[in-house]
mmCIF file of C-alpha atoms in Angstrom:
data_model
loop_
_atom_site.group_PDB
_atom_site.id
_atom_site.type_symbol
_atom_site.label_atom_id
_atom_site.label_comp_id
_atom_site.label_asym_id
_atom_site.label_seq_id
_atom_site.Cartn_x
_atom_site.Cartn_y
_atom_site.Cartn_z
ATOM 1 C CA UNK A 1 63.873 183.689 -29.984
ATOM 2 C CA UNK A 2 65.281 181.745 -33.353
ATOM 3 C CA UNK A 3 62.099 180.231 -34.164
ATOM 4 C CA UNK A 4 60.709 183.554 -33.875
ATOM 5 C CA UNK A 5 63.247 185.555 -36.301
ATOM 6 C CA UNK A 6 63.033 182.137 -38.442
ATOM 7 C CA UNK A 7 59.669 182.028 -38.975
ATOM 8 C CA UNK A 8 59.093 185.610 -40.694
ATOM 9 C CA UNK A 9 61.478 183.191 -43.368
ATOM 10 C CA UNK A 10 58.403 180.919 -44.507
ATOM 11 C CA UNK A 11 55.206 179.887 -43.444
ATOM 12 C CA UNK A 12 55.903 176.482 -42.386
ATOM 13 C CA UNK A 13 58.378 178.077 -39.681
ATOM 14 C CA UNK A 14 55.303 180.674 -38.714
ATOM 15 C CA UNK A 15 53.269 177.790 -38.175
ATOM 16 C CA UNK A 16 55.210 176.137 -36.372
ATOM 17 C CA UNK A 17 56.480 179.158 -33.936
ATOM 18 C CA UNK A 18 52.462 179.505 -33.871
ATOM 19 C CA UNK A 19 51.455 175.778 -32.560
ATOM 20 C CA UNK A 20 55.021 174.758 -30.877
ATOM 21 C CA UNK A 21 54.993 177.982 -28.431
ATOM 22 C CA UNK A 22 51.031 177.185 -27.021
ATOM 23 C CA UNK A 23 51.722 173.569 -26.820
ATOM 24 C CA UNK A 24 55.127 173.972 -24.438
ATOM 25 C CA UNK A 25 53.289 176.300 -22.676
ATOM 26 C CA UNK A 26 50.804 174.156 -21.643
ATOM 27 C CA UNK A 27 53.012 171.354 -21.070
ATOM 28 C CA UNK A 28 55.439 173.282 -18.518
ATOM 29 C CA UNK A 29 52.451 174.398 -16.910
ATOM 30 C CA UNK A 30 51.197 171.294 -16.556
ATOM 31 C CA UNK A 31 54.311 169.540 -15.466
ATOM 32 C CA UNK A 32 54.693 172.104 -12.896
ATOM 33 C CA UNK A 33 51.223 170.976 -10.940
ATOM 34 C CA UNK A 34 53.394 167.967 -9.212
ATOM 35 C CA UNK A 35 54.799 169.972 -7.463
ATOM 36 C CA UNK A 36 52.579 173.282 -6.657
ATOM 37 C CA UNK A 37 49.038 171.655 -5.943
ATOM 38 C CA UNK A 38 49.479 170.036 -2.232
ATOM 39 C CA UNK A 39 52.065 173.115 -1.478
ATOM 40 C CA UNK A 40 48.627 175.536 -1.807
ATOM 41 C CA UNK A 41 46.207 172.990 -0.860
ATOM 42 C CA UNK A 42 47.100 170.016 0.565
ATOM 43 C CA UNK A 43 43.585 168.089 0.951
ATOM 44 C CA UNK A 44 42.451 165.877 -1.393
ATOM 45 C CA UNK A 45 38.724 165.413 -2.341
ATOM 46 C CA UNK A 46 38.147 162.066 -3.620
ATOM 47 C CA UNK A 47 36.330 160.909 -0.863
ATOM 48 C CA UNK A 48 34.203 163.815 -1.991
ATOM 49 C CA UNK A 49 33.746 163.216 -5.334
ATOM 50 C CA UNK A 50 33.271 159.353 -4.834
ATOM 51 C CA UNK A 51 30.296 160.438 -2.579
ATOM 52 C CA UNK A 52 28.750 162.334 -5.072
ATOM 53 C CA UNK A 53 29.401 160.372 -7.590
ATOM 54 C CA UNK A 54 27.172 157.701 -5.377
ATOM 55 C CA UNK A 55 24.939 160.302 -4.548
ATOM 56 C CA UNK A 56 23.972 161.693 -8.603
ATOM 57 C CA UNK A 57 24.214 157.847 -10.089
ATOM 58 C CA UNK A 58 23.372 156.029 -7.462
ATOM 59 C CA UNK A 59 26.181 153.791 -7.671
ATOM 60 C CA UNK A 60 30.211 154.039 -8.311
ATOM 61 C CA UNK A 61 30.664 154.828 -12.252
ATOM 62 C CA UNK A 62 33.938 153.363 -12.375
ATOM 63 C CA UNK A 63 32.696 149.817 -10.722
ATOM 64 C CA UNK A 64 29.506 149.529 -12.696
ATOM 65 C CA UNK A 65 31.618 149.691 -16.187
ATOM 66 C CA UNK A 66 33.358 146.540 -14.657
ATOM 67 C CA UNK A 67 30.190 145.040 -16.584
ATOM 68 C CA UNK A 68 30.843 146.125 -20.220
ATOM 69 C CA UNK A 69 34.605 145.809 -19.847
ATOM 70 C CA UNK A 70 36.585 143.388 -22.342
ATOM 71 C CA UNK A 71 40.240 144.070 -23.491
ATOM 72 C CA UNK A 72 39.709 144.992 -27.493
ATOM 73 C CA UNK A 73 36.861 147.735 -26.230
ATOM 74 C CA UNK A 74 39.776 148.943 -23.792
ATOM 75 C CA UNK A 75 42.471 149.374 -26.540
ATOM 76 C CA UNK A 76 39.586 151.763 -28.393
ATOM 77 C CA UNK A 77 39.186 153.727 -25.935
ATOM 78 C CA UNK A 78 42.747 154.620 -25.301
ATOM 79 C CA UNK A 79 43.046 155.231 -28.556
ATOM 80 C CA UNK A 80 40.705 157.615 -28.027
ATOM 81 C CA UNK A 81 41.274 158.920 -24.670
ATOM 82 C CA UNK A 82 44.803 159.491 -26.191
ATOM 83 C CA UNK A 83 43.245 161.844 -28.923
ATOM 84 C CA UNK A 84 43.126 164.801 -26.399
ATOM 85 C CA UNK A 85 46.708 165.283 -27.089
ATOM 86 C CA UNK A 86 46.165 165.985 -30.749
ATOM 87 C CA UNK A 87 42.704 167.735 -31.193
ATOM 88 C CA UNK A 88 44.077 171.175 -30.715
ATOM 89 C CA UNK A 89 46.997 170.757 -32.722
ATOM 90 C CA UNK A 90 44.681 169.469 -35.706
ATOM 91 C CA UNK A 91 42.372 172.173 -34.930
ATOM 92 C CA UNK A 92 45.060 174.550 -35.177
ATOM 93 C CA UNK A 93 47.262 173.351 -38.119
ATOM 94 C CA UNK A 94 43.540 173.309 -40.525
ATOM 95 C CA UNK A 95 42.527 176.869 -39.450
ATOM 96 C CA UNK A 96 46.228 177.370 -40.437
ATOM 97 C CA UNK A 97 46.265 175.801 -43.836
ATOM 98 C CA UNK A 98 42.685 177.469 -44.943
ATOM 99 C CA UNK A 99 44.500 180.782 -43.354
ATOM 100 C CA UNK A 100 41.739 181.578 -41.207
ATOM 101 C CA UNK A 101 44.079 183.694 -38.750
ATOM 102 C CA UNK A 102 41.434 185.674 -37.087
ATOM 103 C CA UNK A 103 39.641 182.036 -36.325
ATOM 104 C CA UNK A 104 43.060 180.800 -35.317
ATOM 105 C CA UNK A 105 44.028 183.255 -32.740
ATOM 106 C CA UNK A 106 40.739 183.079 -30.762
ATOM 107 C CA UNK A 107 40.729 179.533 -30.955
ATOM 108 C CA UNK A 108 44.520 179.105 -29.253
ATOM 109 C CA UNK A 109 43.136 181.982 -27.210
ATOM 110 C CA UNK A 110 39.872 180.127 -25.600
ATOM 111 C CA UNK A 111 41.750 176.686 -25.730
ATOM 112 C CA UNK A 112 44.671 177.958 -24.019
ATOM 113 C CA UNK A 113 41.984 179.474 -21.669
ATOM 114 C CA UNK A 114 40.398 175.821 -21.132
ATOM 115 C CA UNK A 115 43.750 174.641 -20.284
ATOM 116 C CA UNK A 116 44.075 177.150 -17.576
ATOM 117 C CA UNK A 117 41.325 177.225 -15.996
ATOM 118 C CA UNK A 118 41.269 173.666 -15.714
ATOM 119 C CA UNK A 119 44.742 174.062 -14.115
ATOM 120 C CA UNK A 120 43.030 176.410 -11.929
ATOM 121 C CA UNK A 121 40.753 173.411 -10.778
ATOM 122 C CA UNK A 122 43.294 170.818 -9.950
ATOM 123 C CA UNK A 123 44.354 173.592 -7.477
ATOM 124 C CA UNK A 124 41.078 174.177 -5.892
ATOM 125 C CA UNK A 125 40.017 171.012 -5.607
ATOM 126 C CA UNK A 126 43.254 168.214 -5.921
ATOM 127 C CA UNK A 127 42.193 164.424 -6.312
ATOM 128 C CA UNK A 128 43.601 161.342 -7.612
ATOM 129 C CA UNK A 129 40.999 159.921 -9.738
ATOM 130 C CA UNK A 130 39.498 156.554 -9.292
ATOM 131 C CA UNK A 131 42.639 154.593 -10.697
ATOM 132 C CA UNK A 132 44.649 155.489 -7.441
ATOM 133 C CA UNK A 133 41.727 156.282 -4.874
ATOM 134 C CA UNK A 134 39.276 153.416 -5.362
ATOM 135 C CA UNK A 135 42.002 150.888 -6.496
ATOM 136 C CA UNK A 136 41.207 148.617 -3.427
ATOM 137 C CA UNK A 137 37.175 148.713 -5.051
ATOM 138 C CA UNK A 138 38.021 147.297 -8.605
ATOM 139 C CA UNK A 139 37.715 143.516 -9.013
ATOM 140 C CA UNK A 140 38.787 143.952 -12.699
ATOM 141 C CA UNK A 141 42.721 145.103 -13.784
ATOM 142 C CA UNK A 142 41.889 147.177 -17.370
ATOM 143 C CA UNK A 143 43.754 144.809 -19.720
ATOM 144 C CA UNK A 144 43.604 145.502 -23.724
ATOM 145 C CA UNK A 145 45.138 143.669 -26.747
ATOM 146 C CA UNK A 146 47.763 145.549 -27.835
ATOM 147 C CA UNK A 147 47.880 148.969 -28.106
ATOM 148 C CA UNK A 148 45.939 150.028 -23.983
ATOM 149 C CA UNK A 149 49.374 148.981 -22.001
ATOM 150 C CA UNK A 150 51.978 150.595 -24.123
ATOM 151 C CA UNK A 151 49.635 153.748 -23.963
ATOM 152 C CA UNK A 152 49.228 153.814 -20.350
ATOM 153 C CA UNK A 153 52.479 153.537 -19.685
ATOM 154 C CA UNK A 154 53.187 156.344 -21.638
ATOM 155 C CA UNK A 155 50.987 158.712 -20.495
ATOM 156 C CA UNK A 156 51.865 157.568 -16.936
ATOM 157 C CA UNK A 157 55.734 158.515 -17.906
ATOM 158 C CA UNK A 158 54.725 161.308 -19.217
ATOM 159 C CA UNK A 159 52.382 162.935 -16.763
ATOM 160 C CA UNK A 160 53.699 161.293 -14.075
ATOM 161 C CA UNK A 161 50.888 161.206 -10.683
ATOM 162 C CA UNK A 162 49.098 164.658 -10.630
ATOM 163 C CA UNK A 163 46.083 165.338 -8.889
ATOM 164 C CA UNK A 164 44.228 166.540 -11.623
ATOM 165 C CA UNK A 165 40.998 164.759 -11.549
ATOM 166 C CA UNK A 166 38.410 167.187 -10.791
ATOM 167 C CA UNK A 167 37.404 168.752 -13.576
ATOM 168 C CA UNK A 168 38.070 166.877 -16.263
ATOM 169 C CA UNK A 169 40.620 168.743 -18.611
ATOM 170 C CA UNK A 170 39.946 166.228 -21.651
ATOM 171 C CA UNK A 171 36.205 166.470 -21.648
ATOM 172 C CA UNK A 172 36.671 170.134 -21.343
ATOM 173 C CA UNK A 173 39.966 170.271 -23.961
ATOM 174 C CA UNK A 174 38.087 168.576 -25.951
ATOM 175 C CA UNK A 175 34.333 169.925 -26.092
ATOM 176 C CA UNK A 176 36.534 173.216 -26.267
ATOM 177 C CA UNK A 177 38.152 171.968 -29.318
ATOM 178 C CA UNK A 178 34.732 169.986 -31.143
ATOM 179 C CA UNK A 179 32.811 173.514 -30.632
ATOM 180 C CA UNK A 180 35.741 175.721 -32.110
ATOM 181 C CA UNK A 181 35.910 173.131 -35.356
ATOM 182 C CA UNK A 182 31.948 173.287 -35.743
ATOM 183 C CA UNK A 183 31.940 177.403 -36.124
ATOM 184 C CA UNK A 184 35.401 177.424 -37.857
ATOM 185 C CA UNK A 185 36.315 174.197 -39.934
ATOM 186 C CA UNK A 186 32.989 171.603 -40.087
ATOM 187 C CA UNK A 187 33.748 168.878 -41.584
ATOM 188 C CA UNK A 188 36.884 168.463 -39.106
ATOM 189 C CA UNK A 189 33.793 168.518 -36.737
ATOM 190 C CA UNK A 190 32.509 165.807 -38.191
ATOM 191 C CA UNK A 191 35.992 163.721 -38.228
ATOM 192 C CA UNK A 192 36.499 164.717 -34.781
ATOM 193 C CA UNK A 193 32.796 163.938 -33.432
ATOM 194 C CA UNK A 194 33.114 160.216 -32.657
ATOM 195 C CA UNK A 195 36.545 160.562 -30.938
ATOM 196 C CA UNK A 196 35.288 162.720 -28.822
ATOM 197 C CA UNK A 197 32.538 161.069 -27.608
ATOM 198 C CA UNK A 198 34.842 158.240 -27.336
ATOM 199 C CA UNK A 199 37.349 160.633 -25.229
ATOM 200 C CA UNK A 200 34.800 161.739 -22.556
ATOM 201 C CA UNK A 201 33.209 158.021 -21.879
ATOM 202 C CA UNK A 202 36.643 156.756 -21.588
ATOM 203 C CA UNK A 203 37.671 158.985 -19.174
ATOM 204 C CA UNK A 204 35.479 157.321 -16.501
ATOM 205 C CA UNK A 205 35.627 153.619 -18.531
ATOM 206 C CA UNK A 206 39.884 154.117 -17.978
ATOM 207 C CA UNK A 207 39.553 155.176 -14.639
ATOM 208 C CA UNK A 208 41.116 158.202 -15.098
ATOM 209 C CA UNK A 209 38.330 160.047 -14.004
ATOM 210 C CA UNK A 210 34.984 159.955 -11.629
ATOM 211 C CA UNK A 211 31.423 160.891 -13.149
ATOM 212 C CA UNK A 212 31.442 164.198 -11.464
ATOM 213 C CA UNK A 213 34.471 165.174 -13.049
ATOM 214 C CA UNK A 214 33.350 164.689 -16.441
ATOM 215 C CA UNK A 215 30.320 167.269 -15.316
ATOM 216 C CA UNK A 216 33.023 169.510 -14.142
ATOM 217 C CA UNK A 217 34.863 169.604 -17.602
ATOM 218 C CA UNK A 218 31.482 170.358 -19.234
ATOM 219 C CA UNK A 219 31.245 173.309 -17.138
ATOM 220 C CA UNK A 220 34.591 174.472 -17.521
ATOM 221 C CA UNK A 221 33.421 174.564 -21.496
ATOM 222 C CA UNK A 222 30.453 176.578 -20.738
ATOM 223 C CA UNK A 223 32.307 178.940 -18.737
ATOM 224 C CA UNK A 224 35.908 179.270 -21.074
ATOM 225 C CA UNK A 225 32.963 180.125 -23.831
ATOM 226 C CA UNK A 226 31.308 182.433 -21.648
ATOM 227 C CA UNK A 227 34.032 184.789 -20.521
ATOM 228 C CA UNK A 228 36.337 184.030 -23.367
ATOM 229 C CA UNK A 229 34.026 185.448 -25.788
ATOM 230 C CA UNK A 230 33.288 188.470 -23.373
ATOM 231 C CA UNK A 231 37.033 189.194 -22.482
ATOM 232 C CA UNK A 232 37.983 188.048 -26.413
ATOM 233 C CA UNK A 233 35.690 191.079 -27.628
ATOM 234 C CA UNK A 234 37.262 193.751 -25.402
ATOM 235 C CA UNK A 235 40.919 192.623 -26.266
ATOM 236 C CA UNK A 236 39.922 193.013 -29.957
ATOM 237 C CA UNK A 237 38.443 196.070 -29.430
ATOM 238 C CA UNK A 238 41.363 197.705 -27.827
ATOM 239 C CA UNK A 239 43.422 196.740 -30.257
ATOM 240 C CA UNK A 240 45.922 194.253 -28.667
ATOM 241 C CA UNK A 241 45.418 191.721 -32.459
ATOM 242 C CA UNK A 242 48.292 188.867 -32.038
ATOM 243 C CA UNK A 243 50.735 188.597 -34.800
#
């Protein structure tokens, strides 16, 4: 309620009452998973998604990058994989600075819809990812330079062990994001292009994720842009404009 009365002040405190709310938001949300997801459904898929996985690729995605693996291509792709955690902020902050509020608010409105829905999936359909489920597979440990250890161990600190696998909320974050910053800020579309791509083939490189999942997370782009735009058009038309 202080940041809020604060921020009428000066824009700096309106922008940040207008990224700092979405992001906690998301983050309780998200912490909150641990401990909802087996107390609504307590069976795990990953011997389902490992069979598909087999079935679409004919092989085990996670295993076959065993072959290109080698520590300094590791550390890049945490780097990148780690970029998830920024993309909508940037997004945000730019659309901010060029004061493109209209192109703001439905961007935190069909990201924050991403983030949900993929929520939404981890409760449907709760799995560990490869790292945990086919641990006993991999003849490789993921070792990098410098930089892929200290990350991990972050992130693992920090999210803790969720079963949110299936779909995956980075490629679909993220694809989210890179679609919002081609209509509304381009050449951050262009900055943000290769870390993307990066993002969603480390997902499965990292283990973090099966080959099915990363389908998943596509999907849950097509469909956030599919109703969000739809549901978007009616909330603007009644009137309900965020401030």
């Amino acid at each position: 309620m202080i940041l809020v009365y604060l921020s009428r002040l000066n824009s700096f405190l309106a922008l940040t009452r207008d990224i700092i709310f979405p992001v906690i938001s998301v983050l309780i949300i998200f912490d909150s998973l641990g401990l909802i997801v087996h107390n609504i459904n307590p069976q795990d898929i990953d011997y389902l998604l490992i069979r598909i996985d087999y079935v679409v690729f004919g092989c085990y995605p996670t295993i076959f990058m065993e072959r290109i693996m080698n520590p300094f291509l590791t550390d890049i792709l945490q780097v990148a994989y780690s970029t998830y955690y920024f993309l909508p902020v940037i997004l945000g902050v730019v659309l901010k600075i060029k004061k493109k509020n209209e192109e703001f608010e439905k961007s935190l409105f069909l990201i924050l819809l991403c983030f949900y829905l993929s929520y939404v999936g981890y409760i449907l359909f709760p799995a560990l990812g490869p790292r945990y489920a086919m641990e006993h597979l991999h003849d490789k440990t993921l070792g990098g330079f410098l930089v892929s250890k200290p990350i991990q161990d972050i992130l693992n600190l920090l999210e803790g062990v969720k079963r949110d696998a299936f779909p995956s909320g980075h490629t679909g974050v993220a694809l989210t994001v890179l679609l919002l910053a081609y209509r509304y800020a381009r050449g951050l579309f262009w900055i943000m292009l290769t870390p993307v791509a990066l993002l969603i083939f480390a997902t499965v490189y990292l283990r973090y994720h099966y080959a099915v999942d990363v389908i998943g997370g596509v999907l849950v782009t097509i469909v956030t842009i599919a109703i969000g735009e739809v549901y978007y058009k009616f909330y603007k038309r009644d009137g309900f404009t965020a401030h």
